[in-house]
Amino acid sequence: MENTLFDFIAKYISLTEEEKKVLLSLDLFRSVKKGTTLLEKGQRSKDSYFVLKGCIRIYYIIDGEEKTTAFYTEMDVLTPHCVIHKAPSEYFISCVEDSILTVSNSDMEAEVNSKFPKFEIMCRMLSEELLAKQQLDFDEFKTSSPEQRYLNLLQKRPDLLHRVPQYQLASFLGIKPQSLSRLRARILEK
Amino acid sequence: MENTLFDFIAKYISLTEEEKKVLLSLDLFRSVKKGTTLLEKGQRSKDSYFVLKGCIRIYYIIDGEEKTTAFYTEMDVLTPHCVIHKAPSEYFISCVEDSILTVSNSDMEAEVNSKFPKFEIMCRMLSEELLAKQQLDFDEFKTSSPEQRYLNLLQKRPDLLHRVPQYQLASFLGIKPQSLSRLRARILEK
DNA sequence: CTTATTTCTTAACTTAAGTGAACGAGTTGT
DNA sequence: ACAACTCGTTCACTTAAGTTAAGAAATAAG
């Protein structure tokens, strides 16, 4: 479990044993049950998440309807908008499966970053990388139809289709659950 | 012009006169004519852009059709995906209007960052902020209809509607130019 | 095990976006 | 000044997503 975290970090910087100890002393690991709400709309949380195992999602409630816009699975990092912009959260975060996460708050991160410039560098690299990747995802979404998006998801994150309820997948693809059902039936006919 | 840049930087860190001189000595400013292509698909560029004046866009060519997915105007920063991932670019970048930009390459940035940790911090803050903001934009796109997206753009970036050709706006909104025309006519009837 | 609740699918109908084509306005180039 | 081209709009038609509703299947609760 610790190793999953250290392997992830190793993609960006190399840590000494000392530094690893410091990290572990922060007591970051959390087990979270399926269905748990990690962040509510309106809250001013400072917590960021790294998924070691399991799956969490971002969702909105718009006109009384749940709209899931993002899923985070193994090795994904999620820093909520409200943490960065110090404003009440526009969305909810909840646990799709029983999960193991690291939870770190921004004050703590600021302290670690100032003590170990390495971490600052890692954070910069990571967020630059995520920004560029998300840009591509957004572009792909804009330039394709719901059916193409579904087929694309089938290629890129096939696990999601089984791990996650259809109605959450539907809004993730920007459509209604009924449309997703129909779309899948249409594809099978071919 | 230099002041626009320094004002932007001042939102994140404070610079000494010395540091400002170093920045200016890098000769970052460029004037670019409307229609100029800054980045071509397939290129392995290392250049990032900051828009002081004017407008640039990202576009793809898919099945022979131009698909514009993003516009960058005054005070916007653009680091192309290929710079971060060191891979050939998937998209083009071109100048929508005569523009004034700063152009900086990633080697230079790495050097500045290592000499002035302040810059490293600024880059981290900036990309975290952009990532969180883009996440919200993406969410809003997913959860709304083309018409809602258009009305939303009318609120948030009304200037774009006049600065940019309709067919580019259409793909930016995820639809065809004909649909945008129709949609606007529909709104006017109300 | 049975009941209740949630989730998924199907269907009929409505609405809006995609498609192909035509036309006029504006621009560019010769 | 004229032809060529680009861009925006409109129209008729096709296709797919939204909506409303009902029923089947799977899950959770008693």
Tab-separated table of C-alpha atoms (C1' of nucleotides) in Angstrom:
chain	number	residue	atom	x	y	z
A	1	MET	CA	0.000	0.000	0.000
A	2	GLU	CA	2.798	2.380	0.941
A	3	ASN	CA	4.633	1.034	-2.069
A	4	THR	CA	1.828	2.005	-4.426
A	5	LEU	CA	2.255	5.568	-3.200
A	6	PHE	CA	6.043	5.489	-3.442
A	7	ASP	CA	5.931	3.966	-6.913
A	8	PHE	CA	3.686	6.783	-7.997
A	9	ILE	CA	5.993	9.418	-6.544
A	10	ALA	CA	8.983	7.715	-8.142
A	11	LYS	CA	7.607	8.638	-11.541
A	12	TYR	CA	8.429	12.257	-10.734
A	13	ILE	CA	11.160	12.446	-8.083
A	14	SER	CA	13.368	10.072	-6.093
A	15	LEU	CA	12.966	9.904	-2.334
A	16	THR	CA	15.519	9.039	0.324
A	17	GLU	CA	14.554	6.654	3.116
A	18	GLU	CA	14.422	9.634	5.438
A	19	GLU	CA	11.914	11.397	3.263
A	20	LYS	CA	9.798	8.275	3.004
A	21	LYS	CA	9.690	8.102	6.775
A	22	VAL	CA	8.552	11.695	7.015
A	23	LEU	CA	5.781	10.957	4.543
A	24	LEU	CA	4.610	7.886	6.423
A	25	SER	CA	4.627	9.777	9.701
A	26	LEU	CA	1.916	12.021	8.290
A	27	ASP	CA	-0.624	9.192	8.607
A	28	LEU	CA	-2.262	9.758	5.229
A	29	PHE	CA	-3.957	6.429	4.566
A	30	ARG	CA	-7.704	6.001	4.916
A	31	SER	CA	-10.139	3.189	4.281
A	32	VAL	CA	-13.489	4.401	2.994
A	33	LYS	CA	-16.717	2.455	2.600
A	34	LYS	CA	-18.736	2.476	-0.588
A	35	GLY	CA	-21.315	5.248	-0.544
A	36	THR	CA	-19.388	7.499	1.833
A	37	THR	CA	-19.571	11.182	0.972
A	38	LEU	CA	-16.093	12.701	1.089
A	39	LEU	CA	-17.101	16.232	0.153
A	40	GLU	CA	-20.491	17.958	0.140
A	41	LYS	CA	-21.597	20.862	-1.974
A	42	GLY	CA	-21.060	24.110	-0.080
A	43	GLN	CA	-18.222	22.784	2.081
A	44	ARG	CA	-14.847	24.505	2.212
A	45	SER	CA	-12.639	21.460	2.392
A	46	LYS	CA	-8.849	21.490	2.165
A	47	ASP	CA	-8.484	17.794	1.415
A	48	SER	CA	-6.937	16.236	-1.664
A	49	TYR	CA	-7.133	12.550	-2.527
A	50	PHE	CA	-4.947	9.912	-4.078
A	51	VAL	CA	-6.682	6.637	-4.923
A	52	LEU	CA	-4.665	3.567	-3.974
A	53	LYS	CA	-7.548	1.163	-4.491
A	54	GLY	CA	-11.183	1.589	-5.407
A	55	CYS	CA	-13.078	4.370	-7.110
A	56	ILE	CA	-14.455	7.764	-6.197
A	57	ARG	CA	-16.493	10.205	-8.262
A	58	ILE	CA	-17.441	13.851	-8.586
A	59	TYR	CA	-21.125	14.610	-9.010
A	60	TYR	CA	-23.431	17.596	-9.098
A	61	ILE	CA	-27.084	17.817	-8.237
A	62	ILE	CA	-28.777	19.866	-10.942
A	63	ASP	CA	-32.565	20.270	-10.879
A	64	GLY	CA	-32.675	17.439	-8.377
A	65	GLU	CA	-30.729	15.148	-10.702
A	66	GLU	CA	-27.361	13.602	-10.002
A	67	LYS	CA	-24.801	14.365	-12.714
A	68	THR	CA	-21.541	12.468	-12.428
A	69	THR	CA	-18.726	14.192	-14.292
A	70	ALA	CA	-15.573	12.349	-13.236
A	71	PHE	CA	-14.300	9.055	-11.874
A	72	TYR	CA	-10.985	8.567	-10.094
A	73	THR	CA	-9.513	5.088	-9.831
A	74	GLU	CA	-6.181	3.473	-8.930
A	75	MET	CA	-3.267	5.950	-9.160
A	76	ASP	CA	-5.500	8.946	-9.822
A	77	VAL	CA	-5.118	12.228	-7.977
A	78	LEU	CA	-7.992	14.541	-7.150
A	79	THR	CA	-7.595	18.037	-5.788
A	80	PRO	CA	-11.078	19.563	-5.587
A	81	HIS	CA	-11.733	22.976	-7.056
A	82	CYS	CA	-12.685	24.379	-3.633
A	83	VAL	CA	-9.229	23.549	-2.243
A	84	ILE	CA	-7.485	25.610	-4.898
A	85	HIS	CA	-9.955	28.473	-5.094
A	86	LYS	CA	-10.808	28.570	-1.386
A	87	ALA	CA	-14.501	28.770	-2.136
A	88	PRO	CA	-17.488	26.587	-1.189
A	89	SER	CA	-17.589	23.429	-3.273
A	90	GLU	CA	-19.919	23.312	-6.283
A	91	TYR	CA	-19.980	19.535	-6.248
A	92	PHE	CA	-20.042	16.369	-4.162
A	93	ILE	CA	-17.407	13.670	-3.990
A	94	SER	CA	-18.384	10.172	-3.010
A	95	CYS	CA	-17.083	6.654	-2.878
A	96	VAL	CA	-18.236	4.342	-5.690
A	97	GLU	CA	-16.528	1.267	-4.171
A	98	ASP	CA	-14.888	0.419	-0.865
A	99	SER	CA	-11.614	2.263	-1.321
A	100	ILE	CA	-8.211	2.972	0.113
A	101	LEU	CA	-7.100	6.568	-0.271
A	102	THR	CA	-4.528	8.962	0.947
A	103	VAL	CA	-6.085	12.145	2.256
A	104	SER	CA	-3.884	15.201	2.626
A	105	ASN	CA	-4.890	18.738	3.414
A	106	SER	CA	-3.452	21.775	1.695
A	107	ASP	CA	-1.883	23.283	4.835
A	108	MET	CA	0.097	20.133	5.320
A	109	GLU	CA	1.102	20.085	1.668
A	110	ALA	CA	2.258	23.681	1.855
A	111	GLU	CA	4.464	22.796	4.818
A	112	VAL	CA	5.958	19.734	3.149
A	113	ASN	CA	6.538	21.682	-0.062
A	114	SER	CA	8.416	24.419	1.729
A	115	LYS	CA	10.559	21.927	3.631
A	116	PHE	CA	11.257	19.701	0.647
A	117	PRO	CA	11.502	21.630	-2.630
A	118	LYS	CA	11.408	18.250	-4.365
A	119	PHE	CA	7.736	18.000	-3.526
A	120	GLU	CA	7.051	21.387	-4.943
A	121	ILE	CA	8.639	20.207	-8.169
A	122	MET	CA	6.600	17.033	-8.162
A	123	CYS	CA	3.380	18.963	-7.624
A	124	ARG	CA	4.236	21.274	-10.498
A	125	MET	CA	5.029	18.389	-12.830
A	126	LEU	CA	1.947	16.474	-11.815
A	127	SER	CA	-0.494	19.307	-12.246
A	128	GLU	CA	1.040	20.357	-15.547
A	129	GLU	CA	0.689	16.811	-16.754
A	130	LEU	CA	-2.893	16.470	-15.558
A	131	LEU	CA	-3.811	19.808	-17.099
A	132	ALA	CA	-2.451	18.804	-20.494
A	133	LYS	CA	-4.119	15.398	-20.318
A	134	GLN	CA	-7.448	16.823	-19.278
A	135	GLN	CA	-7.236	19.286	-22.145
A	136	LEU	CA	-7.001	16.370	-24.570
A	137	ASP	CA	-9.899	14.575	-22.913
A	138	PHE	CA	-12.002	17.702	-23.161
A	139	ASP	CA	-11.079	18.134	-26.816
A	140	GLU	CA	-11.986	14.555	-27.548
A	141	PHE	CA	-15.312	15.003	-25.828
A	142	LYS	CA	-16.104	18.141	-27.800
A	143	THR	CA	-15.194	16.645	-31.141
A	144	SER	CA	-17.087	13.372	-30.842
A	145	SER	CA	-20.640	12.071	-30.621
A	146	PRO	CA	-22.056	10.219	-27.600
A	147	GLU	CA	-21.610	6.933	-29.451
A	148	GLN	CA	-17.963	7.703	-30.260
A	149	ARG	CA	-17.405	8.727	-26.650
A	150	TYR	CA	-18.794	5.420	-25.458
A	151	LEU	CA	-16.663	3.392	-27.866
A	152	ASN	CA	-13.696	5.457	-26.859
A	153	LEU	CA	-14.299	4.759	-23.182
A	154	LEU	CA	-14.543	1.079	-24.038
A	155	GLN	CA	-10.978	1.335	-25.380
A	156	LYS	CA	-9.422	3.562	-22.759
A	157	ARG	CA	-11.103	2.623	-19.501
A	158	PRO	CA	-12.951	-0.661	-20.084
A	159	ASP	CA	-12.930	-1.408	-16.355
A	160	LEU	CA	-15.180	1.580	-15.656
A	161	LEU	CA	-18.059	0.083	-17.633
A	162	HIS	CA	-18.299	-2.729	-15.119
A	163	ARG	CA	-17.343	-0.957	-11.930
A	164	VAL	CA	-19.793	1.859	-12.188
A	165	PRO	CA	-23.615	2.085	-12.463
A	166	GLN	CA	-24.954	2.930	-15.929
A	167	TYR	CA	-26.774	6.069	-14.839
A	168	GLN	CA	-23.491	7.495	-13.568
A	169	LEU	CA	-21.709	6.516	-16.757
A	170	ALA	CA	-24.433	8.182	-18.797
A	171	SER	CA	-23.923	11.644	-17.329
A	172	PHE	CA	-20.180	11.085	-17.492
A	173	LEU	CA	-20.719	10.670	-21.252
A	174	GLY	CA	-22.970	13.723	-21.338
A	175	ILE	CA	-26.245	11.885	-22.015
A	176	LYS	CA	-29.278	10.388	-20.221
A	177	PRO	CA	-29.330	6.790	-18.943
A	178	GLN	CA	-32.067	5.863	-21.449
A	179	SER	CA	-29.921	7.142	-24.297
A	180	LEU	CA	-26.977	5.090	-23.098
A	181	SER	CA	-29.126	1.943	-23.010
A	182	ARG	CA	-30.397	2.611	-26.519
A	183	LEU	CA	-26.945	3.453	-27.801
A	184	ARG	CA	-25.530	0.193	-26.471
A	185	ALA	CA	-28.360	-1.802	-28.035
A	186	ARG	CA	-27.676	-0.014	-31.326
A	187	ILE	CA	-24.003	-0.964	-31.216
A	188	LEU	CA	-24.769	-4.607	-30.457
A	189	GLU	CA	-26.984	-4.846	-33.532
A	190	LYS	CA	-24.005	-4.119	-35.766
B	1	MET	CA	3.296	45.447	-22.317
B	2	GLU	CA	5.977	44.368	-19.850
B	3	ASN	CA	3.616	45.573	-17.170
B	4	THR	CA	0.826	43.289	-18.333
B	5	LEU	CA	3.213	40.394	-17.787
B	6	PHE	CA	4.403	41.637	-14.418
B	7	ASP	CA	0.859	42.299	-13.237
B	8	PHE	CA	-0.002	38.746	-14.127
B	9	ILE	CA	2.986	37.364	-12.254
B	10	ALA	CA	2.186	39.577	-9.275
B	11	LYS	CA	-0.982	37.578	-8.744
B	12	TYR	CA	1.205	34.674	-7.651
B	13	ILE	CA	4.603	35.927	-6.444
B	14	SER	CA	6.390	39.237	-5.937
B	15	LEU	CA	9.440	40.019	-8.026
B	16	THR	CA	12.432	42.185	-7.198
B	17	GLU	CA	13.699	44.666	-9.787
B	18	GLU	CA	16.628	42.351	-10.353
B	19	GLU	CA	14.361	39.452	-11.182
B	20	LYS	CA	12.331	41.594	-13.530
B	21	LYS	CA	15.507	42.500	-15.376
B	22	VAL	CA	16.437	38.877	-15.747
B	23	LEU	CA	13.005	38.132	-17.173
B	24	LEU	CA	13.187	40.986	-19.653
B	25	SER	CA	16.659	39.918	-20.750
B	26	LEU	CA	15.130	36.678	-22.022
B	27	ASP	CA	13.528	38.538	-24.924
B	28	LEU	CA	10.149	36.797	-24.684
B	29	PHE	CA	7.874	39.185	-26.539
B	30	ARG	CA	6.617	38.434	-30.038
B	31	SER	CA	4.219	40.126	-32.419
B	32	VAL	CA	2.229	37.657	-34.489
B	33	LYS	CA	0.035	38.332	-37.508
B	34	LYS	CA	-3.500	37.009	-37.810
B	35	GLY	CA	-3.527	33.613	-39.477
B	36	THR	CA	0.001	32.656	-38.444
B	37	THR	CA	0.380	29.019	-37.466
B	38	LEU	CA	2.294	28.757	-34.193
B	39	LEU	CA	2.260	24.987	-33.941
B	40	GLU	CA	1.529	22.300	-36.501
B	41	LYS	CA	0.220	18.823	-35.924
B	42	GLY	CA	3.138	16.388	-35.653
B	43	GLN	CA	5.638	18.976	-34.443
B	44	ARG	CA	7.606	18.491	-31.241
B	45	SER	CA	7.587	22.053	-30.016
B	46	LYS	CA	8.830	23.196	-26.615
B	47	ASP	CA	7.127	26.580	-26.707
B	48	SER	CA	4.531	27.905	-24.286
B	49	TYR	CA	2.504	31.063	-24.815
B	50	PHE	CA	1.117	33.884	-22.749
B	51	VAL	CA	-1.333	36.176	-24.527
B	52	LEU	CA	-0.746	39.851	-23.837
B	53	LYS	CA	-3.069	41.042	-26.580
B	54	GLY	CA	-5.076	39.278	-29.244
B	55	CYS	CA	-6.390	35.748	-29.552
B	56	ILE	CA	-5.007	32.344	-30.469
B	57	ARG	CA	-6.779	29.022	-30.796
B	58	ILE	CA	-6.218	25.272	-30.738
B	59	TYR	CA	-7.726	23.294	-33.581
B	60	TYR	CA	-7.697	19.779	-34.942
B	61	ILE	CA	-8.261	18.557	-38.458
B	62	ILE	CA	-10.575	15.557	-38.284
B	63	ASP	CA	-11.815	13.965	-41.513
B	64	GLY	CA	-10.618	17.067	-43.321
B	65	GLU	CA	-12.661	19.338	-41.043
B	66	GLU	CA	-11.285	21.988	-38.750
B	67	LYS	CA	-12.408	21.556	-35.146
B	68	THR	CA	-11.552	24.416	-32.841
B	69	THR	CA	-11.542	23.368	-29.194
B	70	ALA	CA	-10.039	26.303	-27.309
B	71	PHE	CA	-9.451	30.051	-27.489
B	72	TYR	CA	-6.814	31.936	-25.522
B	73	THR	CA	-7.167	35.685	-25.069
B	74	GLU	CA	-5.642	38.425	-22.912
B	75	MET	CA	-3.929	37.044	-19.781
B	76	ASP	CA	-4.376	33.418	-20.808
B	77	VAL	CA	-1.567	30.886	-20.647
B	78	LEU	CA	-1.181	27.992	-23.035
B	79	THR	CA	1.290	25.164	-22.612
B	80	PRO	CA	0.649	22.671	-25.408
B	81	HIS	CA	0.251	19.013	-24.613
B	82	CYS	CA	3.297	18.108	-26.709
B	83	VAL	CA	5.538	20.283	-24.511
B	84	ILE	CA	4.573	18.388	-21.382
B	85	HIS	CA	4.404	14.916	-22.856
B	86	LYS	CA	7.329	15.312	-25.263
B	87	ALA	CA	5.343	13.780	-28.081
B	88	PRO	CA	4.326	15.019	-31.546
B	89	SER	CA	1.458	17.479	-31.334
B	90	GLU	CA	-2.081	16.217	-31.994
B	91	TYR	CA	-3.304	19.687	-32.848
B	92	PHE	CA	-2.554	23.022	-34.486
B	93	ILE	CA	-2.277	26.410	-32.830
B	94	SER	CA	-2.952	29.510	-34.845
B	95	CYS	CA	-3.483	33.215	-34.478
B	96	VAL	CA	-7.105	34.397	-34.671
B	97	GLU	CA	-6.158	38.091	-34.498
B	98	ASP	CA	-2.943	40.097	-34.752
B	99	SER	CA	-1.508	39.354	-31.330
B	100	ILE	CA	1.273	40.096	-28.897
B	101	LEU	CA	2.523	37.061	-27.018
B	102	THR	CA	5.343	35.918	-24.865
B	103	VAL	CA	6.919	32.743	-26.168
B	104	SER	CA	9.057	30.705	-23.798
B	105	ASN	CA	10.519	27.273	-24.300
B	106	SER	CA	10.563	24.585	-21.671
B	107	ASP	CA	14.365	24.337	-21.426
B	108	MET	CA	14.503	27.998	-20.568
B	109	GLU	CA	11.701	27.604	-18.046
B	110	ALA	CA	13.488	24.698	-16.400
B	111	GLU	CA	16.587	26.831	-16.030
B	112	VAL	CA	14.726	29.790	-14.586
B	113	ASN	CA	12.801	27.533	-12.232
B	114	SER	CA	15.955	25.979	-10.851
B	115	LYS	CA	17.614	29.372	-10.383
B	116	PHE	CA	14.558	31.035	-8.863
B	117	PRO	CA	12.435	28.670	-6.774
B	118	LYS	CA	9.814	31.403	-6.739
B	119	PHE	CA	9.059	30.618	-10.355
B	120	GLU	CA	8.686	26.970	-9.614
B	121	ILE	CA	6.095	27.925	-7.011
B	122	MET	CA	4.301	30.198	-9.438
B	123	CYS	CA	4.164	27.482	-12.072
B	124	ARG	CA	2.754	25.033	-9.563
B	125	MET	CA	0.087	27.484	-8.390
B	126	LEU	CA	-0.814	28.461	-11.906
B	127	SER	CA	-1.200	24.961	-13.268
B	128	GLU	CA	-3.141	23.812	-10.213
B	129	GLU	CA	-5.471	26.752	-10.691
B	130	LEU	CA	-5.895	26.133	-14.408
B	131	LEU	CA	-6.494	22.446	-13.832
B	132	ALA	CA	-9.251	23.124	-11.306
B	133	LYS	CA	-10.838	25.756	-13.530
B	134	GLN	CA	-10.734	23.582	-16.596
B	135	GLN	CA	-12.339	20.791	-14.611
B	136	LEU	CA	-15.297	23.070	-13.900
B	137	ASP	CA	-15.539	24.127	-17.541
B	138	PHE	CA	-15.531	20.505	-18.603
B	139	ASP	CA	-18.206	19.652	-16.050
B	140	GLU	CA	-20.357	22.519	-17.236
B	141	PHE	CA	-19.965	21.366	-20.821
B	142	LYS	CA	-20.959	17.808	-19.960
B	143	THR	CA	-23.994	18.803	-17.968
B	144	SER	CA	-25.514	21.253	-20.413
B	145	SER	CA	-27.097	21.347	-23.858
B	146	PRO	CA	-25.625	23.206	-26.847
B	147	GLU	CA	-28.129	26.014	-26.277
B	148	GLN	CA	-27.205	26.309	-22.599
B	149	ARG	CA	-23.530	26.300	-23.540
B	150	TYR	CA	-24.097	29.139	-25.965
B	151	LEU	CA	-26.043	31.209	-23.435
B	152	ASN	CA	-23.370	30.475	-20.897
B	153	LEU	CA	-20.643	31.683	-23.232
B	154	LEU	CA	-22.693	34.820	-23.802
B	155	GLN	CA	-22.416	35.474	-20.050
B	156	LYS	CA	-18.826	34.460	-19.436
B	157	ARG	CA	-16.942	35.450	-22.581
B	158	PRO	CA	-19.227	37.760	-24.582
B	159	ASP	CA	-16.228	39.227	-26.413
B	160	LEU	CA	-15.499	35.875	-28.072
B	161	LEU	CA	-18.801	35.919	-29.973
B	162	HIS	CA	-17.629	38.956	-31.892
B	163	ARG	CA	-13.924	38.292	-32.141
B	164	VAL	CA	-14.150	34.839	-33.577
B	165	PRO	CA	-15.755	33.334	-36.725
B	166	GLN	CA	-19.001	31.436	-36.168
B	167	TYR	CA	-17.720	28.169	-37.586
B	168	GLN	CA	-14.905	28.163	-35.038
B	169	LEU	CA	-17.314	28.988	-32.231
B	170	ALA	CA	-19.565	26.137	-33.332
B	171	SER	CA	-16.980	23.423	-32.850
B	172	PHE	CA	-15.878	25.111	-29.637
B	173	LEU	CA	-19.487	24.543	-28.484
B	174	GLY	CA	-19.398	20.984	-29.785
B	175	ILE	CA	-21.821	21.475	-32.689
B	176	LYS	CA	-21.915	22.254	-36.448
B	177	PRO	CA	-22.022	25.801	-37.814
B	178	GLN	CA	-25.539	25.255	-39.217
B	179	SER	CA	-26.753	24.176	-35.796
B	180	LEU	CA	-25.279	27.274	-34.212
B	181	SER	CA	-27.060	29.482	-36.754
B	182	ARG	CA	-30.356	27.735	-36.097
B	183	LEU	CA	-29.867	27.807	-32.347
B	184	ARG	CA	-29.256	31.562	-32.398
B	185	ALA	CA	-32.334	32.143	-34.538
B	186	ARG	CA	-34.337	30.043	-32.070
B	187	ILE	CA	-33.147	32.147	-29.150
B	188	LEU	CA	-33.981	35.409	-30.910
B	189	GLU	CA	-37.569	34.280	-31.465
B	190	LYS	CA	-38.108	34.122	-27.718
C	1	DC	C1'	-37.272	-15.582	2.063
C	2	DT	C1'	-39.984	-11.916	0.941
C	3	DT	C1'	-40.731	-7.147	0.191
C	4	DA	C1'	-39.154	-2.709	-1.078
C	5	DT	C1'	-36.151	0.091	-3.632
C	6	DT	C1'	-33.078	1.136	-7.006
C	7	DT	C1'	-31.296	0.442	-11.512
C	8	DC	C1'	-31.629	-0.919	-16.289
C	9	DT	C1'	-34.141	-1.585	-20.424
C	10	DT	C1'	-37.747	-0.905	-23.854
C	11	DA	C1'	-41.111	1.741	-26.313
C	12	DA	C1'	-43.703	5.697	-28.327
C	13	DC	C1'	-43.397	10.344	-28.999
C	14	DT	C1'	-41.086	15.058	-29.084
C	15	DT	C1'	-37.300	17.930	-29.867
C	16	DA	C1'	-33.001	19.247	-31.512
C	17	DA	C1'	-28.727	18.266	-33.865
C	18	DG	C1'	-26.517	16.262	-38.254
C	19	DT	C1'	-26.535	16.334	-43.391
C	20	DG	C1'	-26.591	18.068	-47.993
C	21	DA	C1'	-27.676	21.756	-50.775
C	22	DA	C1'	-28.641	26.407	-52.132
C	23	DC	C1'	-28.234	31.371	-51.739
C	24	DG	C1'	-26.573	35.940	-50.536
C	25	DA	C1'	-23.034	38.942	-48.345
C	26	DG	C1'	-18.541	39.918	-47.816
C	27	DT	C1'	-13.556	39.264	-49.048
C	28	DT	C1'	-9.573	38.345	-51.895
C	29	DG	C1'	-7.135	38.309	-55.863
C	30	DT	C1'	-6.493	39.226	-60.702
D	1	DA	C1'	-14.813	45.433	-62.224
D	2	DC	C1'	-15.196	40.642	-62.194
D	3	DA	C1'	-14.495	35.966	-60.863
D	4	DA	C1'	-13.354	32.878	-57.114
D	5	DC	C1'	-13.735	31.828	-52.461
D	6	DT	C1'	-15.129	32.009	-47.772
D	7	DC	C1'	-18.571	32.530	-44.431
D	8	DG	C1'	-23.085	32.715	-42.460
D	9	DT	C1'	-27.867	31.633	-42.985
D	10	DT	C1'	-31.885	29.025	-44.388
D	11	DC	C1'	-34.433	24.880	-45.772
D	12	DA	C1'	-35.914	20.063	-46.199
D	13	DC	C1'	-34.799	15.794	-44.640
D	14	DT	C1'	-32.486	12.220	-41.614
D	15	DT	C1'	-30.811	10.651	-37.384
D	16	DA	C1'	-30.182	10.523	-32.650
D	17	DA	C1'	-30.954	12.313	-28.092
D	18	DG	C1'	-34.595	14.018	-24.576
D	19	DT	C1'	-38.998	12.879	-22.318
D	20	DT	C1'	-42.480	10.243	-20.212
D	21	DA	C1'	-43.969	6.021	-18.794
D	22	DA	C1'	-44.058	1.108	-17.875
D	23	DG	C1'	-42.089	-3.122	-16.752
D	24	DA	C1'	-38.058	-6.383	-15.844
D	25	DA	C1'	-33.873	-7.250	-13.285
D	26	DA	C1'	-30.850	-6.657	-9.675
D	27	DT	C1'	-29.863	-5.023	-4.912
D	28	DA	C1'	-30.798	-3.857	-0.397
D	29	DA	C1'	-33.731	-4.128	3.725
D	30	DG	C1'	-36.745	-6.249	6.906
